[in-house]
Each structure stands twice: as C-alpha cells, then as structure tokens.
JSON list of C-alpha atoms in Angstrom, two decimals:
[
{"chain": "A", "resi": 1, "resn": "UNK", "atom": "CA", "xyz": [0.00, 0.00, 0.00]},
{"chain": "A", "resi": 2, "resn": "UNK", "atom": "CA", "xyz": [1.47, 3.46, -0.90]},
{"chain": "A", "resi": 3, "resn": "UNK", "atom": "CA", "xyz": [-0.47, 6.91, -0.11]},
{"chain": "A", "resi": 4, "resn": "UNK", "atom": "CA", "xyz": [-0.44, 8.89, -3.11]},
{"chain": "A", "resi": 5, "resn": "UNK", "atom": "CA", "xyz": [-1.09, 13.04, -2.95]},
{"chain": "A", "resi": 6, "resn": "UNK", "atom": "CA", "xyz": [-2.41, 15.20, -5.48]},
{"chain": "A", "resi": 7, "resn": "UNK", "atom": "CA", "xyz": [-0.84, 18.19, -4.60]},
{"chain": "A", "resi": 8, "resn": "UNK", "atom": "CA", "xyz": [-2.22, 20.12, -7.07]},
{"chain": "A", "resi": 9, "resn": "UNK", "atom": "CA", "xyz": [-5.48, 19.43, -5.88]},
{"chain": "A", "resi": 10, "resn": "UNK", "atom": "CA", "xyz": [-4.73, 19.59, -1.84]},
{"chain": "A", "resi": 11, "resn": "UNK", "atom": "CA", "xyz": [-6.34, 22.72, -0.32]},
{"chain": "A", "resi": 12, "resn": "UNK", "atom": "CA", "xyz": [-5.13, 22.02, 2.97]},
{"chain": "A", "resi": 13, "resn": "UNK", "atom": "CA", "xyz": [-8.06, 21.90, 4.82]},
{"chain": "A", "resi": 14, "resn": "UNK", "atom": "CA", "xyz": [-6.15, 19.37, 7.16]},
{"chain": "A", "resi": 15, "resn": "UNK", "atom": "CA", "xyz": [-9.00, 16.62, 8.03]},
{"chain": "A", "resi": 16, "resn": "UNK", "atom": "CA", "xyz": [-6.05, 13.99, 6.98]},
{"chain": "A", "resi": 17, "resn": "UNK", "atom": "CA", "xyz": [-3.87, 15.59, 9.62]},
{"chain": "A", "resi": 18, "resn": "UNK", "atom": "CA", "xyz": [-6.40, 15.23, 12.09]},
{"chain": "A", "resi": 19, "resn": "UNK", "atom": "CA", "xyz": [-7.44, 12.13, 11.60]},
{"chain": "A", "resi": 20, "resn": "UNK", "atom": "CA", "xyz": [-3.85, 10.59, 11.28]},
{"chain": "A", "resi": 21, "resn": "UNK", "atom": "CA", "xyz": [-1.06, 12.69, 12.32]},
{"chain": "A", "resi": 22, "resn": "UNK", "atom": "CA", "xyz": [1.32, 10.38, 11.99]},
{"chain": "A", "resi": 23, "resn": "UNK", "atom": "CA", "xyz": [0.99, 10.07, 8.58]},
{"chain": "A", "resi": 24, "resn": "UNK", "atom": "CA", "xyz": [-0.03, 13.47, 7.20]},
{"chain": "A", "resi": 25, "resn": "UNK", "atom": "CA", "xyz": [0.87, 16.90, 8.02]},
{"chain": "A", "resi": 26, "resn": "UNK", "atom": "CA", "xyz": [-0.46, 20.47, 6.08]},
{"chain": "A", "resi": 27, "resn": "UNK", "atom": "CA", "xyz": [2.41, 22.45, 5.90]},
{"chain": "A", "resi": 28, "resn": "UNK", "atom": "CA", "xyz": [2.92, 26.33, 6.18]},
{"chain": "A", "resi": 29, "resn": "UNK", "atom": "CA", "xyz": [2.11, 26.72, 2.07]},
{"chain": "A", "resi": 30, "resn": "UNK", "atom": "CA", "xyz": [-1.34, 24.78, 2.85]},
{"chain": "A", "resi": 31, "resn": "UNK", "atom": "CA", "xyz": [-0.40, 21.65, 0.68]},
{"chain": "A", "resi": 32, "resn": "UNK", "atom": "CA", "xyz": [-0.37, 18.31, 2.72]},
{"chain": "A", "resi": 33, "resn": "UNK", "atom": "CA", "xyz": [2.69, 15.83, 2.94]},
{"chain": "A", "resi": 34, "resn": "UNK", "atom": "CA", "xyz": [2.72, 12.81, 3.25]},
{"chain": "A", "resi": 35, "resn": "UNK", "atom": "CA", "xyz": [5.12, 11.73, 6.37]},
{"chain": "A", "resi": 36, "resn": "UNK", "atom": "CA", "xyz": [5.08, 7.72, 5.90]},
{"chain": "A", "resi": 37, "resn": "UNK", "atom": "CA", "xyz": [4.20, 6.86, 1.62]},
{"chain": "A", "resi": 38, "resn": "UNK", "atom": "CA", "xyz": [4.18, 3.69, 2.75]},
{"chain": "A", "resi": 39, "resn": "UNK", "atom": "CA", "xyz": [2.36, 2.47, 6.10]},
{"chain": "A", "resi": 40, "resn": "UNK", "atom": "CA", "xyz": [1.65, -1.06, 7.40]},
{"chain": "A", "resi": 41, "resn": "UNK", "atom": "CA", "xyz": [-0.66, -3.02, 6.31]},
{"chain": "A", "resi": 42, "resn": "UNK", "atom": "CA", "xyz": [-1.75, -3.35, 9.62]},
{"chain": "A", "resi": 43, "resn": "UNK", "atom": "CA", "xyz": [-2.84, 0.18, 9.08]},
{"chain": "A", "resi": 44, "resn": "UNK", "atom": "CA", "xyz": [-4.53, 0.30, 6.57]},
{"chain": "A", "resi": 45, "resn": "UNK", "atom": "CA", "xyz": [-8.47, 0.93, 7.49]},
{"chain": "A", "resi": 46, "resn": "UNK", "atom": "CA", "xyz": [-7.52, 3.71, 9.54]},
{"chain": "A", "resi": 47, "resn": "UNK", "atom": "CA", "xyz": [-5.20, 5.44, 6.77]},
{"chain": "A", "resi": 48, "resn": "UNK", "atom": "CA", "xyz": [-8.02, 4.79, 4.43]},
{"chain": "A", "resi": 49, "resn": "UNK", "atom": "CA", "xyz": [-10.24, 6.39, 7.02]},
{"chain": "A", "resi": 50, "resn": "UNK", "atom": "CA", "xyz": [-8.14, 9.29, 6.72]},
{"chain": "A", "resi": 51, "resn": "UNK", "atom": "CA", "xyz": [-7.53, 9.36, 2.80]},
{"chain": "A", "resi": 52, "resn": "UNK", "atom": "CA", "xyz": [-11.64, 9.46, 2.32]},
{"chain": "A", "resi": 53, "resn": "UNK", "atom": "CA", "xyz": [-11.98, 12.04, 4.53]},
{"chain": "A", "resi": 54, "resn": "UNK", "atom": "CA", "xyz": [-10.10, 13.95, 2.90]},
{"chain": "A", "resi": 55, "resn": "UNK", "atom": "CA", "xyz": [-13.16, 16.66, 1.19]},
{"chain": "A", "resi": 56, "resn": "UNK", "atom": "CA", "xyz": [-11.65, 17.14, -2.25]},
{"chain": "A", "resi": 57, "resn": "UNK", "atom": "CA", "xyz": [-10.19, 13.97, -3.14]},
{"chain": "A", "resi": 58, "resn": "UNK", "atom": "CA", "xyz": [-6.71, 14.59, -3.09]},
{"chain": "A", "resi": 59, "resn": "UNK", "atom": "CA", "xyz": [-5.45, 11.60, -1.25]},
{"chain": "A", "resi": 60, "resn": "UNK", "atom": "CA", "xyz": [-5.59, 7.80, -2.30]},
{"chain": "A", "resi": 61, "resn": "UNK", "atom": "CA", "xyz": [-4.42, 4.46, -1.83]},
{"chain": "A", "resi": 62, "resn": "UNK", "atom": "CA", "xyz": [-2.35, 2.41, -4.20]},
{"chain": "A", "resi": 63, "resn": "UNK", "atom": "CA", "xyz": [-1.69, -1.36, -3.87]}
]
C-alpha cells in the first residue's frame, strides 16, 4: 500500500492531519505531505479512514 497526494489538488483543509497525524501533516504553504508513503498493512483501514476524509479527493491508496 502506498499513499499517493495530489498536490495540485490539496487545499489544505487538514481533516487527513487530524485524523492521522502520523501520517499526514499540512504544511505552512497549505499543501499536505505525506510523512510515511508507505504504512503497514496493519494500518490500513484507519489510513483509508483518513484518505476518504479527505473533502476534495486529493489523497488515495495504491496497492
């Protein structure tokens, strides 16, 4: 599993970040990055938690 960020489409709105701060943090510029690309699979419904709640679709999850 890898988390994949549109950047171009981040606004920064940070409901990633505060779902999972561990991996995501919204930087100064307002763009999210991603701390950990690629998280254990033991993690995986809560980082997909966190990549759908994201409001304009700018994270996902690759296998």
């Amino acid at each position: 599993m890898k988390i994949v960020a549109d950047h171009g489409t981040c606004e920064g709105l940070g409901m990633c970040e505060a779902m999972a701060d561990q991996f995501f943090e919204v930087g100064e510029d307002g763009v999210v990055r991603v701390l950990d690309e690629t998280p254990p699979e033991a993690e995986r419904e809560f980082v997909d938690a966190a990549v759908r709640a994201c409001p304009v679709a700018a994270l996902r999850l690759q296998d």
